[in-house]
PDB file of C-alpha atoms in Angstrom:
ATOM      1  CA  ARG A   1    -106.215 197.193  34.313  1.00 47.00           C
ATOM      2  CA  VAL A   2    -109.625 196.697  32.759  1.00 52.00           C
ATOM      3  CA  GLN A   3    -112.655 198.674  33.891  1.00 54.00           C
ATOM      4  CA  SER A   4    -116.250 198.069  32.894  1.00 56.00           C
ATOM      5  CA  PRO A   5    -118.852 200.825  32.462  1.00 55.00           C
ATOM      6  CA  ALA A   6    -120.744 198.986  35.210  1.00 57.00           C
ATOM      7  CA  ASP A   7    -118.009 200.074  37.645  1.00 65.00           C
ATOM      8  CA  ARG A   8    -118.579 203.774  37.040  1.00 65.00           C
ATOM      9  CA  LEU A   9    -120.227 205.834  39.782  1.00 68.00           C
ATOM     10  CA  LEU A  10    -123.575 207.193  38.554  1.00 63.00           C
ATOM     11  CA  ILE A  11    -125.684 209.650  40.540  1.00 63.00           C
ATOM     12  CA  VAL A  12    -129.435 209.820  39.959  1.00 62.00           C
ATOM     13  CA  ARG A  13    -130.323 213.484  39.813  1.00 60.00           C
ATOM     14  CA  ALA A  14    -133.385 214.631  41.640  1.00 56.00           C
ATOM     15  CA  ASN A  15    -136.735 214.038  40.028  1.00 62.00           C
ATOM     16  CA  SER A  16    -137.796 213.672  43.658  1.00 65.00           C
ATOM     17  CA  PRO A  17    -136.007 215.452  46.512  1.00 70.00           C
ATOM     18  CA  LEU A  18    -133.549 212.517  46.684  1.00 73.00           C
ATOM     19  CA  GLU A  19    -130.244 212.119  44.902  1.00 75.00           C
ATOM     20  CA  TYR A  20    -128.386 208.845  45.321  1.00 76.00           C
ATOM     21  CA  PRO A  21    -125.787 206.647  43.587  1.00 82.00           C
ATOM     22  CA  ALA A  22    -127.271 204.391  40.903  1.00 78.00           C
ATOM     23  CA  GLN A  23    -124.115 202.272  40.644  1.00 82.00           C
ATOM     24  CA  GLY A  24    -120.408 202.354  41.342  1.00 86.00           C
ATOM     25  CA  VAL A  25    -120.413 202.154  45.160  1.00 92.00           C
ATOM     26  CA  GLU A  26    -118.182 199.318  46.373  1.00 93.00           C
ATOM     27  CA  VAL A  27    -116.902 198.034  49.703  1.00 94.00           C
ATOM     28  CA  ARG A  28    -114.562 195.174  50.537  1.00 92.00           C
ATOM     29  CA  PRO A  29    -116.120 192.392  52.618  1.00 92.00           C
ATOM     30  CA  LEU A  30    -116.295 193.378  56.312  1.00 92.00           C
ATOM     31  CA  GLN A  31    -114.882 196.862  55.599  1.00 95.00           C
ATOM     32  CA  THR A  32    -116.287 200.409  55.909  1.00 96.00           C
ATOM     33  CA  ILE A  33    -116.829 203.177  53.343  1.00 96.00           C
ATOM     34  CA  LEU A  34    -118.361 206.641  53.179  1.00 94.00           C
ATOM     35  CA  VAL A  35    -121.654 206.415  51.304  1.00 91.00           C
ATOM     36  CA  PRO A  36    -122.068 209.106  48.611  1.00 84.00           C
ATOM     37  CA  VAL A  37    -125.628 209.975  49.671  1.00 67.00           C
ATOM     38  CA  LEU A  38    -126.405 213.456  48.370  1.00 63.00           C
ATOM     39  CA  PRO A  39    -128.484 216.036  50.235  1.00 59.00           C
ATOM     40  CA  PRO A  40    -132.221 216.229  49.536  1.00 57.00           C
ATOM     41  CA  ARG A  41    -132.876 218.748  46.749  1.00 54.00           C
ATOM     42  CA  ALA A  42    -135.756 220.507  48.439  1.00 51.00           C
ATOM     43  CA  SER A  43    -136.509 223.528  50.542  1.00 44.00           C
ATOM     44  CA  LEU A  44    -137.241 223.314  54.238  1.00 39.00           C
ATOM     45  CA  GLY A  45    -140.915 223.923  53.512  1.00 46.00           C
ATOM     46  CA  GLN A  46    -141.151 220.982  51.114  1.00 55.00           C
ATOM     47  CA  LEU A  47    -139.692 218.587  53.688  1.00 58.00           C
ATOM     48  CA  GLY A  48    -141.514 219.950  56.680  1.00 62.00           C
ATOM     49  CA  ALA A  49    -140.397 221.796  59.770  1.00 69.00           C
ATOM     50  CA  HIS A  50    -138.138 218.971  60.962  1.00 78.00           C
ATOM     51  CA  PRO A  51    -136.761 217.133  57.886  1.00 83.00           C
ATOM     52  CA  GLN A  52    -135.673 213.522  58.392  1.00 88.00           C
ATOM     53  CA  VAL A  53    -133.829 210.961  56.279  1.00 89.00           C
ATOM     54  CA  ASN A  54    -134.012 207.191  56.830  1.00 93.00           C
ATOM     55  CA  LEU A  55    -131.495 204.628  55.576  1.00 94.00           C
ATOM     56  CA  THR A  56    -131.916 200.846  55.850  1.00 96.00           C
ATOM     57  CA  ALA A  57    -129.338 198.166  54.976  1.00 95.00           C
ATOM     58  CA  SER A  58    -129.563 194.366  55.076  1.00 92.00           C
ATOM     59  CA  LEU A  59    -125.976 193.056  54.952  1.00 93.00           C
ATOM     60  CA  GLY A  60    -124.287 195.698  57.054  1.00 96.00           C
ATOM     61  CA  THR A  61    -124.680 198.574  59.485  1.00 97.00           C
ATOM     62  CA  LEU A  62    -124.943 202.322  59.012  1.00 97.00           C
ATOM     63  CA  GLY A  63    -123.229 205.039  60.982  1.00 96.00           C
ATOM     64  CA  VAL A  64    -121.558 208.426  60.708  1.00 96.00           C
ATOM     65  CA  ALA A  65    -117.887 209.393  60.557  1.00 95.00           C
ATOM     66  CA  ALA A  66    -118.605 212.727  62.261  1.00 95.00           C
ATOM     67  CA  VAL A  67    -121.573 214.339  63.994  1.00 94.00           C
ATOM     68  CA  VAL A  68    -122.882 217.717  62.854  1.00 94.00           C
ATOM     69  CA  GLU A  69    -124.224 220.042  65.542  1.00 92.00           C
ATOM     70  CA  GLY A  70    -127.993 220.052  65.844  1.00 91.00           C
ATOM     71  CA  VAL A  71    -128.536 216.728  64.033  1.00 94.00           C
ATOM     72  CA  GLU A  72    -130.421 213.967  65.812  1.00 94.00           C
ATOM     73  CA  LEU A  73    -129.219 210.408  65.120  1.00 96.00           C
ATOM     74  CA  ARG A  74    -131.084 207.189  65.861  1.00 95.00           C
ATOM     75  CA  GLY A  75    -129.841 203.679  65.134  1.00 96.00           C
ATOM     76  CA  GLU A  76    -126.158 204.462  64.650  1.00 95.00           C
ATOM     77  CA  GLY A  77    -124.210 201.219  64.218  1.00 96.00           C
ATOM     78  CA  GLN A  78    -127.367 199.298  63.293  1.00 97.00           C
ATOM     79  CA  ARG A  79    -129.087 198.316  60.064  1.00 97.00           C
ATOM     80  CA  GLN A  80    -131.508 201.263  60.248  1.00 97.00           C
ATOM     81  CA  LEU A  81    -130.281 204.823  60.612  1.00 96.00           C
ATOM     82  CA  ALA A  82    -132.504 207.881  60.998  1.00 95.00           C
ATOM     83  CA  LEU A  83    -131.169 211.426  60.712  1.00 93.00           C
ATOM     84  CA  GLY A  84    -133.203 214.529  61.544  1.00 92.00           C
ATOM     85  CA  ALA A  85    -132.516 218.222  62.099  1.00 90.00           C
ATOM     86  CA  PRO A  86    -134.468 221.474  62.393  1.00 88.00           C
ATOM     87  CA  ARG A  87    -132.235 223.009  59.729  1.00 86.00           C
ATOM     88  CA  LEU A  88    -131.908 221.519  56.262  1.00 83.00           C
ATOM     89  CA  ASP A  89    -128.324 222.718  55.790  1.00 86.00           C
ATOM     90  CA  HIS A  90    -127.289 220.823  58.945  1.00 89.00           C
ATOM     91  CA  LEU A  91    -128.983 217.668  57.677  1.00 88.00           C
ATOM     92  CA  ASN A  92    -127.347 218.057  54.277  1.00 86.00           C
ATOM     93  CA  ARG A  93    -123.950 218.404  55.913  1.00 89.00           C
ATOM     94  CA  GLN A  94    -124.519 215.319  58.070  1.00 91.00           C
ATOM     95  CA  LEU A  95    -125.362 213.211  55.018  1.00 89.00           C
ATOM     96  CA  GLN A  96    -121.817 213.730  53.767  1.00 90.00           C
ATOM     97  CA  PHE A  97    -120.519 211.647  56.703  1.00 94.00           C
ATOM     98  CA  VAL A  98    -122.786 208.592  56.440  1.00 94.00           C
ATOM     99  CA  THR A  99    -120.831 205.310  56.558  1.00 96.00           C
ATOM    100  CA  TYR A 100    -121.646 201.737  55.621  1.00 97.00           C
ATOM    101  CA  THR A 101    -119.930 198.740  57.245  1.00 97.00           C
ATOM    102  CA  ASN A 102    -120.361 195.284  55.770  1.00 95.00           C
ATOM    103  CA  THR A 103    -121.019 192.757  58.549  1.00 95.00           C
ATOM    104  CA  GLU A 104    -121.920 189.567  56.636  1.00 91.00           C
ATOM    105  CA  PHE A 105    -119.038 188.116  54.672  1.00 90.00           C
ATOM    106  CA  HIS A 106    -119.578 187.302  51.023  1.00 87.00           C
ATOM    107  CA  PRO A 107    -116.858 187.490  48.349  1.00 85.00           C
ATOM    108  CA  ASP A 108    -119.143 188.976  45.685  1.00 87.00           C
ATOM    109  CA  THR A 109    -122.666 190.246  46.372  1.00 89.00           C
ATOM    110  CA  ALA A 110    -124.571 193.506  46.866  1.00 90.00           C
ATOM    111  CA  ASP A 111    -126.569 195.183  49.607  1.00 92.00           C
ATOM    112  CA  ILE A 112    -129.661 197.126  48.525  1.00 90.00           C
ATOM    113  CA  VAL A 113    -129.922 200.183  50.764  1.00 92.00           C
ATOM    114  CA  GLN A 114    -133.335 201.806  51.184  1.00 90.00           C
ATOM    115  CA  PHE A 115    -133.299 205.619  51.283  1.00 88.00           C
ATOM    116  CA  SER A 116    -136.384 207.684  52.163  1.00 88.00           C
ATOM    117  CA  THR A 117    -137.510 211.087  53.346  1.00 83.00           C
ATOM    118  CA  ASP A 118    -141.005 212.514  53.897  1.00 78.00           C
ATOM    119  CA  GLY A 119    -142.945 210.390  51.413  1.00 77.00           C
ATOM    120  CA  HIS A 120    -140.148 209.913  48.882  1.00 81.00           C
ATOM    121  CA  ASP A 121    -138.430 206.515  48.570  1.00 84.00           C
ATOM    122  CA  ALA A 122    -135.432 205.222  46.657  1.00 84.00           C
ATOM    123  CA  ALA A 123    -132.985 202.323  46.742  1.00 86.00           C
ATOM    124  CA  PHE A 124    -129.382 201.907  45.637  1.00 88.00           C
ATOM    125  CA  ALA A 125    -126.873 199.073  45.600  1.00 90.00           C
ATOM    126  CA  ILE A 126    -123.574 198.830  47.444  1.00 93.00           C
ATOM    127  CA  ARG A 127    -121.476 196.156  45.795  1.00 92.00           C
ATOM    128  CA  ILE A 128    -119.566 193.932  48.213  1.00 92.00           C
ATOM    129  CA  ARG A 129    -116.511 192.249  46.731  1.00 91.00           C
ATOM    130  CA  HIS A 130    -112.759 192.041  46.734  1.00 89.00           C
ATOM    131  CA  PRO A 131    -111.306 194.256  43.984  1.00 85.00           C
ATOM    132  CA  PRO A 132    -110.471 192.152  40.924  1.00 80.00           C
ATOM    133  CA  THR A 133    -106.800 191.270  40.673  1.00 77.00           C
ATOM    134  CA  PRO A 134    -105.274 193.191  37.767  1.00 75.00           C
ATOM    135  CA  ARG A 135    -104.098 191.061  34.869  1.00 71.00           C
ATOM    136  CA  LEU A 136    -100.569 192.101  34.012  1.00 71.00           C
ATOM    137  CA  TYR A 137     -98.766 191.064  30.857  1.00 66.00           C
ATOM    138  CA  ASP A 138     -95.259 191.560  29.553  1.00 66.00           C
ATOM    139  CA  PRO A 139     -95.740 194.002  26.657  1.00 63.00           C
ATOM    140  CA  GLY A 140     -92.454 192.866  25.130  1.00 60.00           C
ATOM    141  CA  GLU A 141     -89.776 194.979  23.516  1.00 60.00           C
ATOM    142  CA  GLU A 142     -90.525 198.579  22.657  1.00 53.00           C
ATOM    143  CA  GLU A 143     -90.796 199.347  18.954  1.00 48.00           C
ATOM    144  CA  GLY A 144     -87.350 199.890  17.488  1.00 48.00           C
ATOM    145  CA  GLU A 145     -85.594 197.710  20.084  1.00 47.00           C
ATOM    146  CA  GLU A 146     -84.106 194.290  19.512  1.00 45.00           C
ATOM    147  CA  GLU A 147     -85.852 192.305  16.787  1.00 44.00           C
ATOM    148  CA  GLU A 148     -85.011 188.741  15.905  1.00 44.00           C
ATOM    149  CA  GLU A 149     -84.153 187.904  12.353  1.00 40.00           C
ATOM    150  CA  GLY A 150     -86.408 185.859  10.121  1.00 42.00           C
ATOM    151  CA  GLU A 151     -88.168 185.933   6.800  1.00 44.00           C
ATOM    152  CA  GLY A 152     -91.198 187.441   8.520  1.00 46.00           C
ATOM    153  CA  LYS A 153     -91.003 190.358  10.918  1.00 44.00           C
ATOM    154  CA  GLU A 154     -92.957 189.999  14.128  1.00 47.00           C
ATOM    155  CA  GLY A 155     -94.526 193.413  14.190  1.00 41.00           C
ATOM    156  CA  ASN A 156     -93.822 196.569  12.212  1.00 41.00           C
ATOM    157  CA  ALA A 157     -95.123 200.120  11.998  1.00 36.00           C
ATOM    158  CA  GLY A 158     -98.095 198.996   9.950  1.00 44.00           C
ATOM    159  CA  ASP A 159     -98.987 196.458  12.649  1.00 55.00           C
ATOM    160  CA  ARG A 160     -98.747 198.976  15.521  1.00 68.00           C
ATOM    161  CA  GLY A 161     -95.429 197.524  16.651  1.00 84.00           C
ATOM    162  CA  TYR A 162     -96.835 194.408  18.329  1.00 90.00           C
ATOM    163  CA  ASN A 163     -94.231 191.974  19.618  1.00 93.00           C
ATOM    164  CA  ILE A 164     -95.994 188.771  18.671  1.00 95.00           C
ATOM    165  CA  SER A 165     -93.491 186.567  20.503  1.00 95.00           C
ATOM    166  CA  ALA A 166     -94.364 188.276  23.787  1.00 94.00           C
ATOM    167  CA  LEU A 167     -98.114 188.276  23.154  1.00 95.00           C
ATOM    168  CA  VAL A 168     -99.008 185.010  21.403  1.00 97.00           C
ATOM    169  CA  THR A 169     -98.372 181.300  21.948  1.00 98.00           C
ATOM    170  CA  ILE A 170     -99.335 178.792  19.244  1.00 98.00           C
ATOM    171  CA  ALA A 171    -100.895 175.590  20.614  1.00 98.00           C
ATOM    172  CA  THR A 172    -101.905 172.351  18.934  1.00 98.00           C
ATOM    173  CA  LYS A 173    -102.819 168.730  19.673  1.00 98.00           C
ATOM    174  CA  THR A 174    -101.259 165.971  17.580  1.00 96.00           C
ATOM    175  CA  PHE A 175    -101.831 162.238  17.149  1.00 96.00           C
ATOM    176  CA  LEU A 176     -99.549 160.207  14.863  1.00 93.00           C
ATOM    177  CA  ARG A 177     -99.350 162.875  12.117  1.00 94.00           C
ATOM    178  CA  TYR A 178     -95.721 163.898  12.669  1.00 96.00           C
ATOM    179  CA  ASP A 179     -95.151 164.712   8.997  1.00 96.00           C
ATOM    180  CA  LYS A 180     -97.992 167.239   9.101  1.00 96.00           C
ATOM    181  CA  LEU A 181     -96.867 168.589  12.465  1.00 97.00           C
ATOM    182  CA  ARG A 182     -93.292 169.161  11.289  1.00 97.00           C
ATOM    183  CA  SER A 183     -94.588 171.021   8.237  1.00 96.00           C
ATOM    184  CA  LEU A 184     -96.658 173.234  10.530  1.00 97.00           C
ATOM    185  CA  ILE A 185     -93.672 173.977  12.773  1.00 97.00           C
ATOM    186  CA  ALA A 186     -91.450 174.762   9.779  1.00 97.00           C
ATOM    187  CA  SER A 187     -94.015 177.168   8.345  1.00 96.00           C
ATOM    188  CA  VAL A 188     -94.430 178.948  11.681  1.00 97.00           C
ATOM    189  CA  ARG A 189     -90.665 179.313  12.012  1.00 96.00           C
ATOM    190  CA  ARG A 190     -90.461 180.879   8.571  1.00 96.00           C
ATOM    191  CA  PHE A 191     -92.676 183.794   9.558  1.00 96.00           C
ATOM    192  CA  TYR A 192     -92.508 183.841  13.375  1.00 97.00           C
ATOM    193  CA  PRO A 193     -89.115 182.387  14.371  1.00 96.00           C
ATOM    194  CA  SER A 194     -89.374 183.148  18.089  1.00 96.00           C
ATOM    195  CA  VAL A 195     -93.046 182.493  18.847  1.00 97.00           C
ATOM    196  CA  THR A 196     -93.495 179.650  21.342  1.00 98.00           C
ATOM    197  CA  ILE A 197     -95.222 176.521  20.007  1.00 98.00           C
ATOM    198  CA  VAL A 198     -96.871 174.143  22.501  1.00 98.00           C
ATOM    199  CA  VAL A 199     -97.647 170.590  21.321  1.00 98.00           C
ATOM    200  CA  ALA A 200     -99.765 168.091  23.259  1.00 98.00           C
ATOM    201  CA  ASP A 201     -99.106 164.563  21.974  1.00 97.00           C
ATOM    202  CA  ASP A 202    -100.983 161.339  22.823  1.00 96.00           C
ATOM    203  CA  SER A 203     -99.423 159.161  20.114  1.00 96.00           C
ATOM    204  CA  GLN A 204     -98.635 155.537  20.993  1.00 94.00           C
ATOM    205  CA  ARG A 205     -94.999 155.822  19.879  1.00 94.00           C
ATOM    206  CA  PRO A 206     -94.012 159.478  20.310  1.00 95.00           C
ATOM    207  CA  GLU A 207     -91.330 160.869  18.046  1.00 95.00           C
ATOM    208  CA  PRO A 208     -88.923 163.514  19.353  1.00 95.00           C
ATOM    209  CA  LEU A 209     -89.545 167.130  18.419  1.00 95.00           C
ATOM    210  CA  ARG A 210     -86.642 169.501  18.801  1.00 91.00           C
ATOM    211  CA  GLY A 211     -86.107 173.160  18.165  1.00 93.00           C
ATOM    212  CA  PRO A 212     -86.057 176.561  19.825  1.00 95.00           C
ATOM    213  CA  HIS A 213     -89.226 177.911  21.421  1.00 96.00           C
ATOM    214  CA  LEU A 214     -90.884 174.490  21.136  1.00 97.00           C
ATOM    215  CA  GLU A 215     -92.564 172.670  24.039  1.00 97.00           C
ATOM    216  CA  HIS A 216     -93.563 169.023  23.490  1.00 97.00           C
ATOM    217  CA  TYR A 217     -95.813 167.446  26.150  1.00 97.00           C
ATOM    218  CA  LEU A 218     -96.408 163.684  26.067  1.00 97.00           C
ATOM    219  CA  MET A 219     -99.702 162.178  27.227  1.00 96.00           C
ATOM    220  CA  PRO A 220    -101.016 158.646  27.786  1.00 97.00           C
ATOM    221  CA  PHE A 221    -101.894 156.934  24.524  1.00 96.00           C
ATOM    222  CA  GLY A 222    -105.240 157.933  23.028  1.00 94.00           C
ATOM    223  CA  LYS A 223    -106.116 160.390  25.792  1.00 95.00           C
ATOM    224  CA  GLY A 224    -108.103 162.449  23.327  1.00 95.00           C
ATOM    225  CA  TRP A 225    -108.449 165.876  21.766  1.00 93.00           C
ATOM    226  CA  PHE A 226    -110.169 167.580  24.700  1.00 95.00           C
ATOM    227  CA  ALA A 227    -107.569 166.460  27.221  1.00 96.00           C
ATOM    228  CA  GLY A 228    -104.805 167.468  24.824  1.00 96.00           C
ATOM    229  CA  ARG A 229    -106.282 170.884  24.240  1.00 96.00           C
ATOM    230  CA  ASN A 230    -106.596 171.483  27.974  1.00 96.00           C
ATOM    231  CA  LEU A 231    -102.997 170.392  28.555  1.00 97.00           C
ATOM    232  CA  ALA A 232    -101.625 172.617  25.799  1.00 97.00           C
ATOM    233  CA  VAL A 233    -103.585 175.687  26.861  1.00 96.00           C
ATOM    234  CA  SER A 234    -102.609 175.171  30.509  1.00 97.00           C
ATOM    235  CA  GLN A 235     -98.959 175.732  29.561  1.00 97.00           C
ATOM    236  CA  VAL A 236     -99.571 179.101  27.896  1.00 96.00           C
ATOM    237  CA  THR A 237     -98.103 182.108  29.721  1.00 94.00           C
ATOM    238  CA  THR A 238     -98.687 184.814  27.099  1.00 95.00           C
ATOM    239  CA  LYS A 239    -101.684 187.100  26.862  1.00 93.00           C
ATOM    240  CA  TYR A 240    -103.123 185.308  23.828  1.00 96.00           C
ATOM    241  CA  VAL A 241    -103.129 181.760  22.480  1.00 97.00           C
ATOM    242  CA  LEU A 242    -103.650 180.756  18.850  1.00 97.00           C
ATOM    243  CA  TRP A 243    -105.149 177.288  18.472  1.00 97.00           C
ATOM    244  CA  VAL A 244    -104.347 175.471  15.215  1.00 96.00           C
ATOM    245  CA  ASP A 245    -104.798 171.947  13.881  1.00 95.00           C
ATOM    246  CA  ASP A 246    -101.592 169.997  13.387  1.00 95.00           C
ATOM    247  CA  ASP A 247    -102.073 169.956   9.591  1.00 94.00           C
ATOM    248  CA  PHE A 248    -102.303 173.737   9.213  1.00 95.00           C
ATOM    249  CA  ILE A 249     -99.641 175.648   7.267  1.00 94.00           C
ATOM    250  CA  PHE A 250     -98.678 179.294   7.729  1.00 96.00           C
ATOM    251  CA  THR A 251     -98.355 181.346   4.524  1.00 94.00           C
ATOM    252  CA  PRO A 252     -97.308 184.934   3.743  1.00 94.00           C
ATOM    253  CA  ARG A 253    -100.973 185.870   4.233  1.00 92.00           C
ATOM    254  CA  THR A 254    -101.021 184.523   7.794  1.00 93.00           C
ATOM    255  CA  ARG A 255    -100.766 187.731   9.809  1.00 94.00           C
ATOM    256  CA  LEU A 256    -101.088 187.218  13.544  1.00 96.00           C
ATOM    257  CA  GLU A 257    -100.605 190.967  13.955  1.00 95.00           C
ATOM    258  CA  LYS A 258    -104.044 191.555  12.464  1.00 94.00           C
ATOM    259  CA  LEU A 259    -105.698 189.209  14.953  1.00 94.00           C
ATOM    260  CA  VAL A 260    -103.831 190.786  17.864  1.00 95.00           C
ATOM    261  CA  ASP A 261    -104.792 194.263  16.650  1.00 94.00           C
ATOM    262  CA  VAL A 262    -108.492 193.378  16.825  1.00 94.00           C
ATOM    263  CA  LEU A 263    -108.130 191.947  20.342  1.00 93.00           C
ATOM    264  CA  GLU A 264    -106.101 194.908  21.601  1.00 92.00           C
ATOM    265  CA  ARG A 265    -108.428 197.575  20.208  1.00 91.00           C
ATOM    266  CA  THR A 266    -111.810 196.023  21.036  1.00 89.00           C
ATOM    267  CA  SER A 267    -113.501 194.259  23.944  1.00 84.00           C
ATOM    268  CA  LEU A 268    -113.579 190.930  22.081  1.00 87.00           C
ATOM    269  CA  ASP A 269    -112.025 187.846  23.664  1.00 87.00           C
ATOM    270  CA  LEU A 270    -111.970 185.542  20.636  1.00 89.00           C
ATOM    271  CA  VAL A 271    -111.104 186.169  16.988  1.00 91.00           C
ATOM    272  CA  GLY A 272    -110.636 183.874  14.031  1.00 88.00           C
ATOM    273  CA  GLY A 273    -109.813 183.941  10.352  1.00 86.00           C
ATOM    274  CA  ALA A 274    -110.410 182.087   7.123  1.00 87.00           C
ATOM    275  CA  VAL A 275    -108.785 178.705   6.479  1.00 88.00           C
ATOM    276  CA  ARG A 276    -107.858 177.921   2.866  1.00 88.00           C
ATOM    277  CA  GLU A 277    -107.801 174.254   1.959  1.00 85.00           C
ATOM    278  CA  ILE A 278    -105.243 172.740  -0.404  1.00 80.00           C
ATOM    279  CA  THR A 279    -107.967 172.584  -3.065  1.00 82.00           C
ATOM    280  CA  GLY A 280    -108.292 176.359  -2.902  1.00 80.00           C
ATOM    281  CA  TYR A 281    -111.631 176.299  -1.085  1.00 83.00           C
ATOM    282  CA  THR A 282    -111.750 178.882   1.726  1.00 84.00           C
ATOM    283  CA  THR A 283    -113.976 178.477   4.773  1.00 81.00           C
ATOM    284  CA  THR A 284    -114.807 180.896   7.558  1.00 82.00           C
ATOM    285  CA  TYR A 285    -116.692 179.935  10.698  1.00 78.00           C
ATOM    286  CA  ARG A 286    -119.498 182.463  11.102  1.00 84.00           C
ATOM    287  CA  GLN A 287    -122.124 181.286  13.546  1.00 85.00           C
ATOM    288  CA  ARG A 288    -124.339 183.024  16.063  1.00 85.00           C
ATOM    289  CA  LEU A 289    -124.795 181.281  19.397  1.00 85.00           C
ATOM    290  CA  LEU A 290    -128.218 181.664  21.010  1.00 85.00           C
ATOM    291  CA  VAL A 291    -129.239 180.412  24.444  1.00 86.00           C
ATOM    292  CA  ARG A 292    -132.916 179.532  24.790  1.00 86.00           C
ATOM    293  CA  GLY A 293    -134.276 179.166  28.298  1.00 83.00           C
ATOM    294  CA  GLY A 294    -135.650 175.718  29.017  1.00 80.00           C
ATOM    295  CA  GLY A 295    -137.479 173.921  31.778  1.00 80.00           C
ATOM    296  CA  ALA A 296    -136.279 171.440  34.356  1.00 83.00           C
ATOM    297  CA  GLY A 297    -134.280 169.635  31.692  1.00 84.00           C
ATOM    298  CA  GLY A 298    -132.021 172.633  31.083  1.00 87.00           C
ATOM    299  CA  ASP A 299    -131.486 175.321  28.483  1.00 88.00           C
ATOM    300  CA  CYS A 300    -130.810 174.924  24.771  1.00 91.00           C
ATOM    301  CA  LEU A 301    -127.797 176.234  22.863  1.00 89.00           C
ATOM    302  CA  ARG A 302    -128.610 176.913  19.222  1.00 89.00           C
ATOM    303  CA  THR A 303    -126.312 177.913  16.381  1.00 90.00           C
ATOM    304  CA  GLN A 304    -127.391 179.887  13.356  1.00 88.00           C
ATOM    305  CA  PRO A 305    -125.316 180.831  10.301  1.00 88.00           C
ATOM    306  CA  GLY A 306    -124.484 184.513  10.056  1.00 86.00           C
ATOM    307  CA  PHE A 307    -123.086 187.281  12.220  1.00 86.00           C
ATOM    308  CA  HIS A 308    -124.360 190.084  14.434  1.00 85.00           C
ATOM    309  CA  HIS A 309    -122.753 193.135  12.785  1.00 87.00           C
ATOM    310  CA  ARG A 310    -119.569 194.468  11.233  1.00 89.00           C
ATOM    311  CA  LEU A 311    -116.815 195.439  13.634  1.00 89.00           C
ATOM    312  CA  ALA A 312    -116.286 199.185  13.964  1.00 88.00           C
ATOM    313  CA  GLY A 313    -112.802 200.170  12.838  1.00 90.00           C
ATOM    314  CA  PHE A 314    -112.254 196.861  11.037  1.00 91.00           C
ATOM    315  CA  PRO A 315    -114.318 196.930   7.824  1.00 88.00           C
ATOM    316  CA  SER A 316    -113.328 193.386   6.814  1.00 86.00           C
ATOM    317  CA  CYS A 317    -114.300 191.880  10.189  1.00 89.00           C
ATOM    318  CA  VAL A 318    -117.730 190.837  11.443  1.00 86.00           C
TER     319      VAL A 318
END
């Protein structure tokens, strides 16, 4: 399961007599929750002889799960709820039982609840959504368990024991260049004998590709790179996919474990490495993408050479 800092419950401590949740309050559509509204941090004298708290919602109704003796309630089951009591401790106790019920269905939105008492006002959000479905992946064999033979080992102690076969699928799109494609497959098999390779092929006269852990998908002639990429990626069932051109070659320096390590230990979704051409020239794609707001015609996407910063924990990565 993945949790964002935006999901954490934060309480705003009292600079005014009010304490309330700044974020982290969630309810399923059309369901009910207890609202973590905290008691006013004030004495009876500061709030007057008969302290009162008002709550107002827009996408649901407010109520109480239990009634505390001596507390006056107005608007229970409606969008506006008023609570008052001659004793502050009774009012504080009643606030622990305030409920919110979503009444207007929306799969992902928020209701801004207004919260006030005796000249002090605040607002907080109740997020309305279905809980995200957890993304579950097969972690593969435990370290030390069965390991397939090959010239390259798919994970070792120095690579944190990653089972690359269970985590990564290699995908490519080919057109006519079967000699290059077969060289790519042979090089992958040398170092990663059990990693699945997915090939999307829109050649006019397809040639058969055979071998273990190899999936060859034929397309209409000349369908194109974008369609081929989408087809290949749609067949991936592992956590990660490595996209390569059909004329790439794996070498002893091709370490998928290093790429997986970055993805597993950071919040990044995309990593890449240097590509060394046959001439010896090495290129690395380092571009910053910037979105500039535009007018009625749309926004602009600009690219600039460079990078944002070095990656903590990975001194050779930016």
